[in-house]
Amino acid sequence: MSRLHSDAYNEHLLYAQRLDQSSSSPPSSSLEAGAAGGGEENPQEAPPNTALSSPNNKNTKNSSSSPLTAGKEGTFMKQYLSLIVTALLALSLIGLVFGIIPYYAVHAAHKYKYNETLYWTAGAFVLIAVPVSVHGIIQHLVNYYMPQVQKYVIRILFMVPIFSIQAWFSLFFHNASTYIAAFRELYEAFVLSSFVY
């Protein structure tokens, strides 16, 4: 298994070096090299437009949306819609973490309810850690080019939300914290065992 992992990693590094070399050369020569078949494709990508070139698809010329239009719509959706959603989530998270949660924590401290202060303070850190790690997980899944490496990275990144949510729930449900911690320990054992076997 380690041989397979290193072969895929070396293959990806060679592909990245070819991309780097082609980007540093003039654009006309890189187009000529690609047209002549000199440049190799990414070995981990699927061949482009297989659905359009299939023999079962008879109406490829008469279709209402061309591949160029579909690519532009996908690019718009990928760039702008994801930025808008990310901005809205970031603003609401910032407002929650730096506005509402500190207010409730200070309000609870003035009433000598230190457990509630602890809950709200820990909740603020959970609300910071979980979206950051989920964003990293989503980015790895969207750019899943090296599965032999990225599956381990994703498993490690899942430890952050599992550990932080487990710790926060253990504050609320102190009597059940042993059972909640068991779930965390099981996931940690799964991640560690995936590196061994």
CSV table of C-alpha atoms in Angstrom, one decimal:
chain,number,residue,atom,x,y,z
A,1,MET,CA,0.0,0.0,0.0
A,2,SER,CA,2.8,2.4,0.7
A,3,ARG,CA,4.2,1.7,-2.8
A,4,LEU,CA,0.9,2.7,-4.3
A,5,HIS,CA,0.8,5.8,-2.2
A,6,SER,CA,4.3,6.9,-3.2
A,7,ASP,CA,3.7,6.2,-6.9
A,8,ALA,CA,0.5,8.3,-6.9
A,9,TYR,CA,2.3,11.1,-5.1
A,10,ASN,CA,5.3,11.0,-7.5
A,11,GLU,CA,3.0,11.0,-10.5
A,12,HIS,CA,1.2,14.1,-9.1
A,13,LEU,CA,4.5,15.8,-8.5
A,14,LEU,CA,5.6,15.2,-12.0
A,15,TYR,CA,2.3,16.5,-13.3
A,16,ALA,CA,2.7,19.7,-11.2
A,17,GLN,CA,6.2,20.2,-12.5
A,18,ARG,CA,5.0,19.9,-16.1
A,19,LEU,CA,2.3,22.4,-15.4
A,20,ASP,CA,4.8,24.8,-13.8
A,21,GLN,CA,7.1,24.5,-16.8
A,22,SER,CA,4.3,25.0,-19.3
A,23,SER,CA,3.1,28.1,-17.4
A,24,SER,CA,6.6,29.6,-17.5
A,25,SER,CA,7.0,29.1,-21.2
A,26,PRO,CA,5.3,31.4,-23.8
A,27,PRO,CA,1.6,30.7,-24.4
A,28,SER,CA,2.0,29.9,-28.1
A,29,SER,CA,4.6,27.2,-27.5
A,30,SER,CA,2.5,25.6,-24.8
A,31,LEU,CA,-0.6,25.5,-27.1
A,32,GLU,CA,1.5,24.0,-29.9
A,33,ALA,CA,2.9,21.3,-27.5
A,34,GLY,CA,-0.6,20.5,-26.3
A,35,ALA,CA,-1.9,20.3,-29.9
A,36,ALA,CA,0.9,18.1,-31.0
A,37,GLY,CA,0.3,15.7,-28.1
A,38,GLY,CA,3.6,16.5,-26.4
A,39,GLY,CA,2.0,17.5,-23.1
A,40,GLU,CA,0.6,14.7,-21.0
A,41,GLU,CA,-2.8,15.0,-19.3
A,42,ASN,CA,-3.3,14.7,-15.6
A,43,PRO,CA,-3.4,10.9,-15.0
A,44,GLN,CA,-6.0,11.2,-12.3
A,45,GLU,CA,-8.5,13.2,-14.3
A,46,ALA,CA,-11.3,11.7,-16.3
A,47,PRO,CA,-11.3,12.2,-20.1
A,48,PRO,CA,-13.1,15.4,-21.0
A,49,ASN,CA,-16.6,15.3,-22.6
A,50,THR,CA,-17.2,11.6,-22.5
A,51,ALA,CA,-20.9,12.1,-22.3
A,52,LEU,CA,-21.0,14.3,-25.4
A,53,SER,CA,-19.0,11.9,-27.5
A,54,SER,CA,-20.9,8.7,-26.5
A,55,PRO,CA,-22.8,6.9,-29.4
A,56,ASN,CA,-26.0,6.9,-27.4
A,57,ASN,CA,-26.2,10.7,-27.4
A,58,LYS,CA,-27.6,11.4,-30.9
A,59,ASN,CA,-28.7,15.0,-30.4
A,60,THR,CA,-25.4,16.5,-29.4
A,61,LYS,CA,-25.5,19.2,-32.2
A,62,ASN,CA,-29.1,20.2,-31.6
A,63,SER,CA,-28.9,20.5,-27.8
A,64,SER,CA,-30.1,23.7,-26.3
A,65,SER,CA,-27.0,24.3,-24.2
A,66,SER,CA,-23.6,24.1,-25.7
A,67,PRO,CA,-20.6,22.8,-23.6
A,68,LEU,CA,-19.2,26.4,-23.6
A,69,THR,CA,-22.3,27.9,-22.1
A,70,ALA,CA,-22.6,25.1,-19.5
A,71,GLY,CA,-19.0,25.7,-18.5
A,72,LYS,CA,-19.6,29.5,-18.1
A,73,GLU,CA,-22.7,28.9,-16.0
A,74,GLY,CA,-20.8,26.4,-13.8
A,75,THR,CA,-17.9,28.9,-13.4
A,76,PHE,CA,-20.3,31.6,-12.3
A,77,MET,CA,-22.0,29.4,-9.9
A,78,LYS,CA,-18.7,28.1,-8.6
A,79,GLN,CA,-17.1,31.5,-8.2
A,80,TYR,CA,-19.8,34.0,-7.2
A,81,LEU,CA,-22.5,32.0,-5.5
A,82,SER,CA,-20.0,30.2,-3.3
A,83,LEU,CA,-18.4,33.6,-2.4
A,84,ILE,CA,-21.8,35.1,-1.5
A,85,VAL,CA,-22.7,32.2,0.7
A,86,THR,CA,-19.3,32.2,2.3
A,87,ALA,CA,-19.5,35.9,3.0
A,88,LEU,CA,-23.0,35.6,4.6
A,89,LEU,CA,-21.9,32.7,6.7
A,90,ALA,CA,-18.8,34.5,7.8
A,91,LEU,CA,-20.7,37.7,8.7
A,92,SER,CA,-23.2,35.8,10.7
A,93,LEU,CA,-20.5,33.8,12.4
A,94,ILE,CA,-18.5,36.9,13.3
A,95,GLY,CA,-21.7,38.5,14.6
A,96,LEU,CA,-22.4,35.5,16.7
A,97,VAL,CA,-18.9,34.9,18.0
A,98,PHE,CA,-18.0,38.5,18.7
A,99,GLY,CA,-21.4,40.0,19.6
A,100,ILE,CA,-24.1,37.7,21.0
A,101,ILE,CA,-22.0,35.0,22.7
A,102,PRO,CA,-19.8,37.5,24.7
A,103,TYR,CA,-22.9,39.3,25.7
A,104,TYR,CA,-24.5,36.2,27.2
A,105,ALA,CA,-21.2,35.1,28.8
A,106,VAL,CA,-20.8,38.5,30.6
A,107,HIS,CA,-24.4,38.5,31.5
A,108,ALA,CA,-24.1,35.1,33.1
A,109,ALA,CA,-20.9,36.0,34.9
A,110,HIS,CA,-22.7,39.1,36.5
A,111,LYS,CA,-25.3,36.7,37.8
A,112,TYR,CA,-22.5,34.4,39.2
A,113,LYS,CA,-23.5,31.6,36.8
A,114,TYR,CA,-20.0,30.5,36.0
A,115,ASN,CA,-21.1,27.3,34.3
A,116,GLU,CA,-23.1,29.3,31.8
A,117,THR,CA,-20.1,31.5,31.2
A,118,LEU,CA,-18.0,28.5,30.5
A,119,TYR,CA,-20.7,27.1,28.1
A,120,TRP,CA,-20.9,30.3,26.1
A,121,THR,CA,-17.1,30.8,26.0
A,122,ALA,CA,-16.5,27.2,24.8
A,123,GLY,CA,-19.3,27.5,22.3
A,124,ALA,CA,-17.6,30.5,20.8
A,125,PHE,CA,-14.5,28.5,20.2
A,126,VAL,CA,-16.5,25.6,18.8
A,127,LEU,CA,-18.2,28.0,16.4
A,128,ILE,CA,-14.8,29.1,15.2
A,129,ALA,CA,-13.2,25.7,14.9
A,130,VAL,CA,-15.9,23.7,13.3
A,131,PRO,CA,-16.6,25.9,10.2
A,132,VAL,CA,-12.8,26.3,9.6
A,133,SER,CA,-12.3,22.6,9.6
A,134,VAL,CA,-15.4,21.9,7.6
A,135,HIS,CA,-14.2,24.4,5.0
A,136,GLY,CA,-10.9,22.6,4.8
A,137,ILE,CA,-12.7,19.2,4.4
A,138,ILE,CA,-14.9,20.6,1.6
A,139,GLN,CA,-11.9,22.1,-0.2
A,140,HIS,CA,-10.2,18.7,-0.1
A,141,LEU,CA,-13.3,17.0,-1.4
A,142,VAL,CA,-13.8,19.6,-4.2
A,143,ASN,CA,-10.1,19.3,-5.2
A,144,TYR,CA,-9.9,15.5,-4.7
A,145,TYR,CA,-6.9,15.0,-7.0
A,146,MET,CA,-4.7,12.7,-4.8
A,147,PRO,CA,-7.1,10.3,-3.2
A,148,GLN,CA,-4.3,8.2,-1.7
A,149,VAL,CA,-3.1,11.2,0.4
A,150,GLN,CA,-6.3,13.2,0.8
A,151,LYS,CA,-8.4,10.5,2.3
A,152,TYR,CA,-6.0,10.5,5.3
A,153,VAL,CA,-6.0,14.3,5.5
A,154,ILE,CA,-9.8,14.4,5.5
A,155,ARG,CA,-10.0,11.8,8.3
A,156,ILE,CA,-7.6,14.0,10.3
A,157,LEU,CA,-9.5,17.1,9.6
A,158,PHE,CA,-12.7,15.5,10.8
A,159,MET,CA,-11.1,15.1,14.2
A,160,VAL,CA,-11.4,18.9,14.9
A,161,PRO,CA,-15.2,19.1,14.8
A,162,ILE,CA,-15.6,15.7,16.5
A,163,PHE,CA,-13.3,16.6,19.3
A,164,SER,CA,-14.6,20.2,19.8
A,165,ILE,CA,-18.3,19.2,19.7
A,166,GLN,CA,-17.6,16.3,22.1
A,167,ALA,CA,-15.8,18.6,24.6
A,168,TRP,CA,-18.6,21.1,24.4
A,169,PHE,CA,-21.3,18.5,24.9
A,170,SER,CA,-19.4,17.1,27.8
A,171,LEU,CA,-19.8,20.5,29.5
A,172,PHE,CA,-23.5,20.4,29.0
A,173,PHE,CA,-24.1,16.7,29.8
A,174,HIS,CA,-21.5,16.1,32.5
A,175,ASN,CA,-23.1,12.8,33.6
A,176,ALA,CA,-23.0,11.4,30.0
A,177,SER,CA,-19.5,12.7,29.3
A,178,THR,CA,-18.0,9.2,29.5
A,179,TYR,CA,-20.3,7.9,26.7
A,180,ILE,CA,-19.7,11.0,24.6
A,181,ALA,CA,-15.9,10.6,25.0
A,182,ALA,CA,-16.2,7.0,23.9
A,183,PHE,CA,-17.4,8.1,20.5
A,184,ARG,CA,-14.4,10.4,20.2
A,185,GLU,CA,-12.0,7.6,21.2
A,186,LEU,CA,-13.6,5.3,18.7
A,187,TYR,CA,-13.1,7.8,15.9
A,188,GLU,CA,-9.5,8.5,17.0
A,189,ALA,CA,-8.8,4.8,16.9
A,190,PHE,CA,-10.2,4.5,13.4
A,191,VAL,CA,-8.0,7.4,12.2
A,192,LEU,CA,-4.9,5.9,13.7
A,193,SER,CA,-5.6,2.4,12.5
A,194,SER,CA,-6.1,3.7,8.9
A,195,PHE,CA,-2.4,4.7,8.9
A,196,VAL,CA,-1.3,1.2,10.1
A,197,TYR,CA,-3.4,-1.1,7.8
